[in-house]
Amino acid sequence: MSVDFSEKNLFVVIDAGNTSVKIGVYKNEDLIKSHDIQSEAEFIATDLPKNALAMISSVRSSTDRLFIRIQEKYPDAYVLNHETALPYRIKFGAETGADRIALCVGALRSGLADTPKLIIAVGTCITYNYLSADQNFIGGAISPGYKMRLEAMHHFTGKLPLIHLNDDIPEEVNRTTQHNMISGVHYGIQDEIEGRIGRFLKENPKAEVFLTGGGHFRLVNTTKYKIFADPNLLLNGLRFILQHNCSL
């Protein structure tokens, strides 16, 4: 279905991740169109508003061809970094990725005030991002995601196959090598996340936990804890930061 981009108050936010590029088109605060783009050719063919205000969050190299194409289409776009003006008093260091900044702002926008937060994003890597009740970025952790773990087992062994994960998760105990590998990765990630949530909530019983990222859907129903699952948390955070900067 085509979208009429002739109206004003359009905002385009772009999350240039390691594996794919996610794009959200907003009319004011409403997400009216989203895209998950894998290649330069796909980006060129995607129908996007030309004159919208835009913000880019990127973990890609500045020489990446797809990233260059994005900047050519939106030469005046804000590029998010630790020095970008934010709608909250939260501060980040120079090493903090733009994606993690947007995730934290998205969680602050969505969650309760004066409440500690743990934001878990399941993508190429899994990032854990911790916020204190007074909106300080405490820090976090990074571990390999699904694809990276499966590829590592193939790369560093002589006989384990290269497996491309689909949506079918096997039982935890299996007999085939392929299912053993998928089980080890999936249930290992599940236990890792469950452990981090449990330890965080033990110290912060009233905290909020957010789960997002391209692989989050495999884990939404696996935890015993209350979580907020939002596949668009990063895009929503970018939109809020963009609108804040446009108002300055």
PDB file of C-alpha atoms in Angstrom:
ATOM      1  CA  MET A   1       0.000   0.000   0.000  1.00  0.00           C
ATOM      2  CA  SER A   2       1.400   3.396  -0.984  1.00  0.00           C
ATOM      3  CA  VAL A   3       1.542   6.259   1.491  1.00  0.00           C
ATOM      4  CA  ASP A   4       0.815   9.894   0.655  1.00  0.00           C
ATOM      5  CA  PHE A   5       4.008  11.787   1.503  1.00  0.00           C
ATOM      6  CA  SER A   6       2.685  15.180   0.386  1.00  0.00           C
ATOM      7  CA  GLU A   7       1.619  16.216   3.876  1.00  0.00           C
ATOM      8  CA  LYS A   8       3.773  18.291   6.201  1.00  0.00           C
ATOM      9  CA  ASN A   9       5.179  17.269   9.584  1.00  0.00           C
ATOM     10  CA  LEU A  10       6.865  14.150   8.239  1.00  0.00           C
ATOM     11  CA  PHE A  11       9.912  12.740   9.992  1.00  0.00           C
ATOM     12  CA  VAL A  12      12.218  10.003   8.712  1.00  0.00           C
ATOM     13  CA  VAL A  13      14.418   8.112  11.162  1.00  0.00           C
ATOM     14  CA  ILE A  14      17.036   5.629  10.014  1.00  0.00           C
ATOM     15  CA  ASP A  15      18.706   2.927  12.083  1.00  0.00           C
ATOM     16  CA  ALA A  16      21.709   1.729  10.061  1.00  0.00           C
ATOM     17  CA  GLY A  17      22.590  -1.446  11.930  1.00  0.00           C
ATOM     18  CA  ASN A  18      25.210  -4.088  11.232  1.00  0.00           C
ATOM     19  CA  THR A  19      22.859  -6.491   9.458  1.00  0.00           C
ATOM     20  CA  SER A  20      20.116  -4.301   8.013  1.00  0.00           C
ATOM     21  CA  VAL A  21      18.814  -0.745   7.834  1.00  0.00           C
ATOM     22  CA  LYS A  22      15.497  -0.023   9.512  1.00  0.00           C
ATOM     23  CA  ILE A  23      13.602   3.092   8.466  1.00  0.00           C
ATOM     24  CA  GLY A  24      10.559   4.654  10.082  1.00  0.00           C
ATOM     25  CA  VAL A  25       8.397   7.363   8.521  1.00  0.00           C
ATOM     26  CA  TYR A  26       6.403   9.342  11.090  1.00  0.00           C
ATOM     27  CA  LYS A  27       3.538  11.777  10.745  1.00  0.00           C
ATOM     28  CA  ASN A  28       4.036  13.834  13.897  1.00  0.00           C
ATOM     29  CA  GLU A  29       4.259  11.044  16.521  1.00  0.00           C
ATOM     30  CA  ASP A  30       2.573   8.287  14.496  1.00  0.00           C
ATOM     31  CA  LEU A  31       4.611   5.656  12.659  1.00  0.00           C
ATOM     32  CA  ILE A  32       2.915   5.460   9.255  1.00  0.00           C
ATOM     33  CA  LYS A  33       5.448   3.347   7.347  1.00  0.00           C
ATOM     34  CA  SER A  34       8.463   1.199   8.171  1.00  0.00           C
ATOM     35  CA  HIS A  35      11.057  -0.605   6.067  1.00  0.00           C
ATOM     36  CA  ASP A  36      13.697  -3.249   6.765  1.00  0.00           C
ATOM     37  CA  ILE A  37      16.342  -2.848   4.064  1.00  0.00           C
ATOM     38  CA  GLN A  38      19.152  -5.280   3.303  1.00  0.00           C
ATOM     39  CA  SER A  39      20.966  -3.722   0.329  1.00  0.00           C
ATOM     40  CA  GLU A  40      21.860  -0.533  -1.504  1.00  0.00           C
ATOM     41  CA  ALA A  41      19.594  -1.493  -4.420  1.00  0.00           C
ATOM     42  CA  GLU A  42      16.670  -2.072  -2.070  1.00  0.00           C
ATOM     43  CA  PHE A  43      17.188   1.353  -0.484  1.00  0.00           C
ATOM     44  CA  ILE A  44      17.227   3.057  -3.891  1.00  0.00           C
ATOM     45  CA  ALA A  45      13.965   1.319  -4.819  1.00  0.00           C
ATOM     46  CA  THR A  46      12.206   2.211  -1.551  1.00  0.00           C
ATOM     47  CA  ASP A  47       9.576   4.948  -1.693  1.00  0.00           C
ATOM     48  CA  LEU A  48      10.581   7.525   0.925  1.00  0.00           C
ATOM     49  CA  PRO A  49       9.586  11.183   1.381  1.00  0.00           C
ATOM     50  CA  LYS A  50      12.211  13.458  -0.157  1.00  0.00           C
ATOM     51  CA  ASN A  51      11.847  16.624   1.898  1.00  0.00           C
ATOM     52  CA  ALA A  52      11.194  15.219   5.353  1.00  0.00           C
ATOM     53  CA  LEU A  53      13.299  16.073   8.377  1.00  0.00           C
ATOM     54  CA  ALA A  54      15.593  13.130   9.081  1.00  0.00           C
ATOM     55  CA  MET A  55      17.879  11.626  11.704  1.00  0.00           C
ATOM     56  CA  ILE A  56      20.365   8.787  11.262  1.00  0.00           C
ATOM     57  CA  SER A  57      21.698   6.378  13.860  1.00  0.00           C
ATOM     58  CA  SER A  58      24.533   4.334  12.394  1.00  0.00           C
ATOM     59  CA  VAL A  59      27.016   1.739  13.580  1.00  0.00           C
ATOM     60  CA  ARG A  60      28.353   1.356  10.030  1.00  0.00           C
ATOM     61  CA  SER A  61      31.593   2.647   8.563  1.00  0.00           C
ATOM     62  CA  SER A  62      31.431   6.074   6.939  1.00  0.00           C
ATOM     63  CA  THR A  63      32.640   4.382   3.726  1.00  0.00           C
ATOM     64  CA  ASP A  64      29.797   1.831   3.673  1.00  0.00           C
ATOM     65  CA  ARG A  65      28.000   2.228   0.326  1.00  0.00           C
ATOM     66  CA  LEU A  66      24.511   1.967   1.779  1.00  0.00           C
ATOM     67  CA  PHE A  67      25.334   4.551   4.449  1.00  0.00           C
ATOM     68  CA  ILE A  68      26.666   6.880   1.719  1.00  0.00           C
ATOM     69  CA  ARG A  69      23.426   6.449  -0.242  1.00  0.00           C
ATOM     70  CA  ILE A  70      21.406   7.365   2.837  1.00  0.00           C
ATOM     71  CA  GLN A  71      23.404  10.553   3.361  1.00  0.00           C
ATOM     72  CA  GLU A  72      23.047  11.446  -0.322  1.00  0.00           C
ATOM     73  CA  LYS A  73      19.263  11.186  -0.048  1.00  0.00           C
ATOM     74  CA  TYR A  74      19.153  13.122   3.231  1.00  0.00           C
ATOM     75  CA  PRO A  75      22.211  15.438   3.162  1.00  0.00           C
ATOM     76  CA  ASP A  76      20.804  17.657   5.927  1.00  0.00           C
ATOM     77  CA  ALA A  77      19.924  14.806   8.264  1.00  0.00           C
ATOM     78  CA  TYR A  78      20.958  14.923  11.891  1.00  0.00           C
ATOM     79  CA  VAL A  79      23.499  12.176  12.639  1.00  0.00           C
ATOM     80  CA  LEU A  80      23.039  11.004  16.209  1.00  0.00           C
ATOM     81  CA  ASN A  81      26.081  10.860  18.498  1.00  0.00           C
ATOM     82  CA  HIS A  82      26.938  11.498  22.150  1.00  0.00           C
ATOM     83  CA  GLU A  83      26.985  15.275  21.572  1.00  0.00           C
ATOM     84  CA  THR A  84      23.478  15.461  20.073  1.00  0.00           C
ATOM     85  CA  ALA A  85      20.981  17.448  22.156  1.00  0.00           C
ATOM     86  CA  LEU A  86      18.662  15.049  23.975  1.00  0.00           C
ATOM     87  CA  PRO A  87      15.205  15.608  25.475  1.00  0.00           C
ATOM     88  CA  TYR A  88      16.440  14.285  28.835  1.00  0.00           C
ATOM     89  CA  ARG A  89      19.384  15.218  31.050  1.00  0.00           C
ATOM     90  CA  ILE A  90      21.003  11.824  30.447  1.00  0.00           C
ATOM     91  CA  LYS A  91      24.662  11.909  29.346  1.00  0.00           C
ATOM     92  CA  PHE A  92      26.664   9.411  27.302  1.00  0.00           C
ATOM     93  CA  GLY A  93      30.369   8.910  26.678  1.00  0.00           C
ATOM     94  CA  ALA A  94      32.040   9.212  23.285  1.00  0.00           C
ATOM     95  CA  GLU A  95      32.241   5.416  22.923  1.00  0.00           C
ATOM     96  CA  THR A  96      28.511   4.838  23.378  1.00  0.00           C
ATOM     97  CA  GLY A  97      26.881   3.724  20.132  1.00  0.00           C
ATOM     98  CA  ALA A  98      24.152   5.880  18.615  1.00  0.00           C
ATOM     99  CA  ASP A  99      21.791   2.908  18.645  1.00  0.00           C
ATOM    100  CA  ARG A 100      22.142   2.569  22.416  1.00  0.00           C
ATOM    101  CA  ILE A 101      21.507   6.290  22.922  1.00  0.00           C
ATOM    102  CA  ALA A 102      18.282   6.050  20.908  1.00  0.00           C
ATOM    103  CA  LEU A 103      17.205   2.922  22.811  1.00  0.00           C
ATOM    104  CA  CYS A 104      17.647   4.636  26.164  1.00  0.00           C
ATOM    105  CA  VAL A 105      15.712   7.715  25.060  1.00  0.00           C
ATOM    106  CA  GLY A 106      12.964   5.486  23.676  1.00  0.00           C
ATOM    107  CA  ALA A 107      12.684   3.695  27.016  1.00  0.00           C
ATOM    108  CA  LEU A 108      12.633   6.958  28.971  1.00  0.00           C
ATOM    109  CA  ARG A 109       9.878   8.224  26.692  1.00  0.00           C
ATOM    110  CA  SER A 110       7.825   5.027  27.034  1.00  0.00           C
ATOM    111  CA  GLY A 111       8.390   4.186  30.687  1.00  0.00           C
ATOM    112  CA  LEU A 112       7.658   5.625  34.088  1.00  0.00           C
ATOM    113  CA  ALA A 113       9.573   8.571  35.474  1.00  0.00           C
ATOM    114  CA  ASP A 114      12.076   8.078  38.317  1.00  0.00           C
ATOM    115  CA  THR A 115      12.310   4.334  37.662  1.00  0.00           C
ATOM    116  CA  PRO A 116      15.472   2.299  36.925  1.00  0.00           C
ATOM    117  CA  LYS A 117      15.451   0.654  33.512  1.00  0.00           C
ATOM    118  CA  LEU A 118      17.136  -2.221  31.710  1.00  0.00           C
ATOM    119  CA  ILE A 119      16.902  -2.102  27.916  1.00  0.00           C
ATOM    120  CA  ILE A 120      17.832  -5.312  26.083  1.00  0.00           C
ATOM    121  CA  ALA A 121      18.266  -5.197  22.307  1.00  0.00           C
ATOM    122  CA  VAL A 122      18.659  -8.515  20.485  1.00  0.00           C
ATOM    123  CA  GLY A 123      20.370  -7.939  17.151  1.00  0.00           C
ATOM    124  CA  THR A 124      23.702  -8.839  15.560  1.00  0.00           C
ATOM    125  CA  CYS A 125      24.933  -8.334  19.105  1.00  0.00           C
ATOM    126  CA  ILE A 126      22.861  -8.297  22.272  1.00  0.00           C
ATOM    127  CA  THR A 127      23.206  -5.056  24.193  1.00  0.00           C
ATOM    128  CA  TYR A 128      22.224  -4.521  27.809  1.00  0.00           C
ATOM    129  CA  ASN A 129      21.697  -0.884  28.754  1.00  0.00           C
ATOM    130  CA  TYR A 130      21.154   0.208  32.350  1.00  0.00           C
ATOM    131  CA  LEU A 131      19.548   3.472  33.465  1.00  0.00           C
ATOM    132  CA  SER A 132      19.301   4.679  37.044  1.00  0.00           C
ATOM    133  CA  ALA A 133      16.152   6.167  38.543  1.00  0.00           C
ATOM    134  CA  ASP A 134      17.582   9.669  38.042  1.00  0.00           C
ATOM    135  CA  GLN A 135      18.144   9.057  34.297  1.00  0.00           C
ATOM    136  CA  ASN A 136      21.870   8.356  34.414  1.00  0.00           C
ATOM    137  CA  PHE A 137      23.323   5.871  31.941  1.00  0.00           C
ATOM    138  CA  ILE A 138      25.071   3.460  34.285  1.00  0.00           C
ATOM    139  CA  GLY A 139      26.603   1.396  31.503  1.00  0.00           C
ATOM    140  CA  GLY A 140      25.878  -2.026  30.133  1.00  0.00           C
ATOM    141  CA  ALA A 141      27.189  -5.114  28.411  1.00  0.00           C
ATOM    142  CA  ILE A 142      27.480  -6.550  24.902  1.00  0.00           C
ATOM    143  CA  SER A 143      27.409 -10.205  23.872  1.00  0.00           C
ATOM    144  CA  PRO A 144      27.087 -12.058  20.538  1.00  0.00           C
ATOM    145  CA  GLY A 145      23.644 -12.438  18.987  1.00  0.00           C
ATOM    146  CA  TYR A 146      22.081 -15.502  17.354  1.00  0.00           C
ATOM    147  CA  LYS A 147      23.795 -15.314  13.974  1.00  0.00           C
ATOM    148  CA  MET A 148      27.207 -14.486  15.391  1.00  0.00           C
ATOM    149  CA  ARG A 149      27.146 -17.448  17.790  1.00  0.00           C
ATOM    150  CA  LEU A 150      26.136 -19.900  15.082  1.00  0.00           C
ATOM    151  CA  GLU A 151      28.767 -18.570  12.667  1.00  0.00           C
ATOM    152  CA  ALA A 152      31.465 -18.715  15.351  1.00  0.00           C
ATOM    153  CA  MET A 153      30.821 -22.419  16.011  1.00  0.00           C
ATOM    154  CA  HIS A 154      31.191 -23.138  12.296  1.00  0.00           C
ATOM    155  CA  HIS A 155      34.243 -20.921  11.843  1.00  0.00           C
ATOM    156  CA  PHE A 156      36.261 -22.184  14.799  1.00  0.00           C
ATOM    157  CA  THR A 157      35.589 -25.908  14.364  1.00  0.00           C
ATOM    158  CA  GLY A 158      36.355 -28.413  11.655  1.00  0.00           C
ATOM    159  CA  LYS A 159      32.999 -30.147  11.256  1.00  0.00           C
ATOM    160  CA  LEU A 160      30.164 -28.086  12.705  1.00  0.00           C
ATOM    161  CA  PRO A 161      27.962 -26.837   9.835  1.00  0.00           C
ATOM    162  CA  LEU A 162      27.005 -23.259   9.022  1.00  0.00           C
ATOM    163  CA  ILE A 163      23.382 -22.893  10.068  1.00  0.00           C
ATOM    164  CA  HIS A 164      20.996 -20.164   9.003  1.00  0.00           C
ATOM    165  CA  LEU A 165      18.465 -19.760  11.779  1.00  0.00           C
ATOM    166  CA  ASN A 166      14.769 -19.601  10.973  1.00  0.00           C
ATOM    167  CA  ASP A 167      11.780 -19.151  13.261  1.00  0.00           C
ATOM    168  CA  ASP A 168      11.612 -22.826  14.267  1.00  0.00           C
ATOM    169  CA  ILE A 169      13.251 -23.315  17.655  1.00  0.00           C
ATOM    170  CA  PRO A 170      13.723 -27.006  18.584  1.00  0.00           C
ATOM    171  CA  GLU A 171      13.247 -28.595  21.981  1.00  0.00           C
ATOM    172  CA  GLU A 172      16.085 -27.936  24.398  1.00  0.00           C
ATOM    173  CA  VAL A 173      17.416 -31.521  24.227  1.00  0.00           C
ATOM    174  CA  ASN A 174      17.885 -32.991  20.734  1.00  0.00           C
ATOM    175  CA  ARG A 175      19.849 -35.658  18.888  1.00  0.00           C
ATOM    176  CA  THR A 176      20.923 -33.941  15.642  1.00  0.00           C
ATOM    177  CA  THR A 177      23.974 -31.694  15.442  1.00  0.00           C
ATOM    178  CA  GLN A 178      22.011 -28.880  13.813  1.00  0.00           C
ATOM    179  CA  HIS A 179      19.338 -28.899  16.503  1.00  0.00           C
ATOM    180  CA  ASN A 180      22.012 -29.169  19.214  1.00  0.00           C
ATOM    181  CA  MET A 181      23.654 -26.000  17.903  1.00  0.00           C
ATOM    182  CA  ILE A 182      20.398 -24.062  17.654  1.00  0.00           C
ATOM    183  CA  SER A 183      19.361 -25.263  21.102  1.00  0.00           C
ATOM    184  CA  GLY A 184      22.683 -24.244  22.606  1.00  0.00           C
ATOM    185  CA  VAL A 185      22.447 -20.768  21.111  1.00  0.00           C
ATOM    186  CA  HIS A 186      18.764 -20.085  21.782  1.00  0.00           C
ATOM    187  CA  TYR A 187      18.519 -21.462  25.301  1.00  0.00           C
ATOM    188  CA  GLY A 188      21.931 -20.027  26.141  1.00  0.00           C
ATOM    189  CA  ILE A 189      20.710 -16.556  25.142  1.00  0.00           C
ATOM    190  CA  GLN A 190      17.455 -17.149  26.998  1.00  0.00           C
ATOM    191  CA  ASP A 191      19.299 -18.099  30.203  1.00  0.00           C
ATOM    192  CA  GLU A 192      21.719 -15.194  29.793  1.00  0.00           C
ATOM    193  CA  ILE A 193      18.897 -12.668  29.497  1.00  0.00           C
ATOM    194  CA  GLU A 194      16.898 -14.255  32.308  1.00  0.00           C
ATOM    195  CA  GLY A 195      19.927 -14.078  34.583  1.00  0.00           C
ATOM    196  CA  ARG A 196      20.594 -10.417  33.864  1.00  0.00           C
ATOM    197  CA  ILE A 197      16.958  -9.461  34.379  1.00  0.00           C
ATOM    198  CA  GLY A 198      16.824 -11.402  37.644  1.00  0.00           C
ATOM    199  CA  ARG A 199      19.970  -9.811  39.057  1.00  0.00           C
ATOM    200  CA  PHE A 200      18.843  -6.325  38.046  1.00  0.00           C
ATOM    201  CA  LEU A 201      15.381  -6.716  39.568  1.00  0.00           C
ATOM    202  CA  LYS A 202      16.845  -8.153  42.764  1.00  0.00           C
ATOM    203  CA  GLU A 203      18.683  -4.863  43.282  1.00  0.00           C
ATOM    204  CA  ASN A 204      15.894  -2.714  41.766  1.00  0.00           C
ATOM    205  CA  PRO A 205      12.534  -4.413  42.464  1.00  0.00           C
ATOM    206  CA  LYS A 206      10.486  -1.608  40.873  1.00  0.00           C
ATOM    207  CA  ALA A 207      12.605  -1.371  37.721  1.00  0.00           C
ATOM    208  CA  GLU A 208      11.264  -1.624  34.177  1.00  0.00           C
ATOM    209  CA  VAL A 209      12.691  -4.034  31.598  1.00  0.00           C
ATOM    210  CA  PHE A 210      12.418  -3.426  27.847  1.00  0.00           C
ATOM    211  CA  LEU A 211      13.067  -6.024  25.142  1.00  0.00           C
ATOM    212  CA  THR A 212      13.572  -5.037  21.508  1.00  0.00           C
ATOM    213  CA  GLY A 213      15.679  -5.725  18.416  1.00  0.00           C
ATOM    214  CA  GLY A 214      15.327  -7.958  15.382  1.00  0.00           C
ATOM    215  CA  GLY A 215      15.555 -11.188  17.390  1.00  0.00           C
ATOM    216  CA  HIS A 216      13.428 -10.153  20.350  1.00  0.00           C
ATOM    217  CA  PHE A 217      10.345 -12.036  19.108  1.00  0.00           C
ATOM    218  CA  ARG A 218      12.018 -15.376  19.892  1.00  0.00           C
ATOM    219  CA  LEU A 219      12.310 -14.400  23.556  1.00  0.00           C
ATOM    220  CA  VAL A 220       9.157 -12.435  24.391  1.00  0.00           C
ATOM    221  CA  ASN A 221       7.350 -15.392  25.960  1.00  0.00           C
ATOM    222  CA  THR A 222      10.352 -17.113  27.539  1.00  0.00           C
ATOM    223  CA  THR A 223      10.846 -15.002  30.662  1.00  0.00           C
ATOM    224  CA  LYS A 224       9.044 -15.266  33.974  1.00  0.00           C
ATOM    225  CA  TYR A 225       9.516 -11.544  34.541  1.00  0.00           C
ATOM    226  CA  LYS A 226       7.305  -8.675  33.454  1.00  0.00           C
ATOM    227  CA  ILE A 227       8.823  -6.995  30.408  1.00  0.00           C
ATOM    228  CA  PHE A 228       7.813  -4.410  27.832  1.00  0.00           C
ATOM    229  CA  ALA A 229       8.394  -5.750  24.311  1.00  0.00           C
ATOM    230  CA  ASP A 230       8.600  -3.053  21.636  1.00  0.00           C
ATOM    231  CA  PRO A 231      10.119  -3.773  18.195  1.00  0.00           C
ATOM    232  CA  ASN A 232      10.138  -0.032  17.393  1.00  0.00           C
ATOM    233  CA  LEU A 233      11.744   1.240  20.592  1.00  0.00           C
ATOM    234  CA  LEU A 234      14.864   2.492  18.790  1.00  0.00           C
ATOM    235  CA  LEU A 235      12.930   4.160  15.962  1.00  0.00           C
ATOM    236  CA  ASN A 236      10.624   5.838  18.473  1.00  0.00           C
ATOM    237  CA  GLY A 237      13.635   7.094  20.411  1.00  0.00           C
ATOM    238  CA  LEU A 238      15.155   8.518  17.235  1.00  0.00           C
ATOM    239  CA  ARG A 239      11.895  10.242  16.350  1.00  0.00           C
ATOM    240  CA  PHE A 240      11.690  11.852  19.781  1.00  0.00           C
ATOM    241  CA  ILE A 241      15.321  13.061  19.595  1.00  0.00           C
ATOM    242  CA  LEU A 242      14.765  14.404  16.073  1.00  0.00           C
ATOM    243  CA  GLN A 243      11.668  16.360  17.058  1.00  0.00           C
ATOM    244  CA  HIS A 244      13.487  17.729  20.104  1.00  0.00           C
ATOM    245  CA  ASN A 245      16.342  19.020  17.930  1.00  0.00           C
ATOM    246  CA  CYS A 246      13.921  20.526  15.419  1.00  0.00           C
ATOM    247  CA  SER A 247      12.329  22.531  18.232  1.00  0.00           C
ATOM    248  CA  LEU A 248      15.589  24.091  19.459  1.00  0.00           C
TER     249      LEU A 248
END
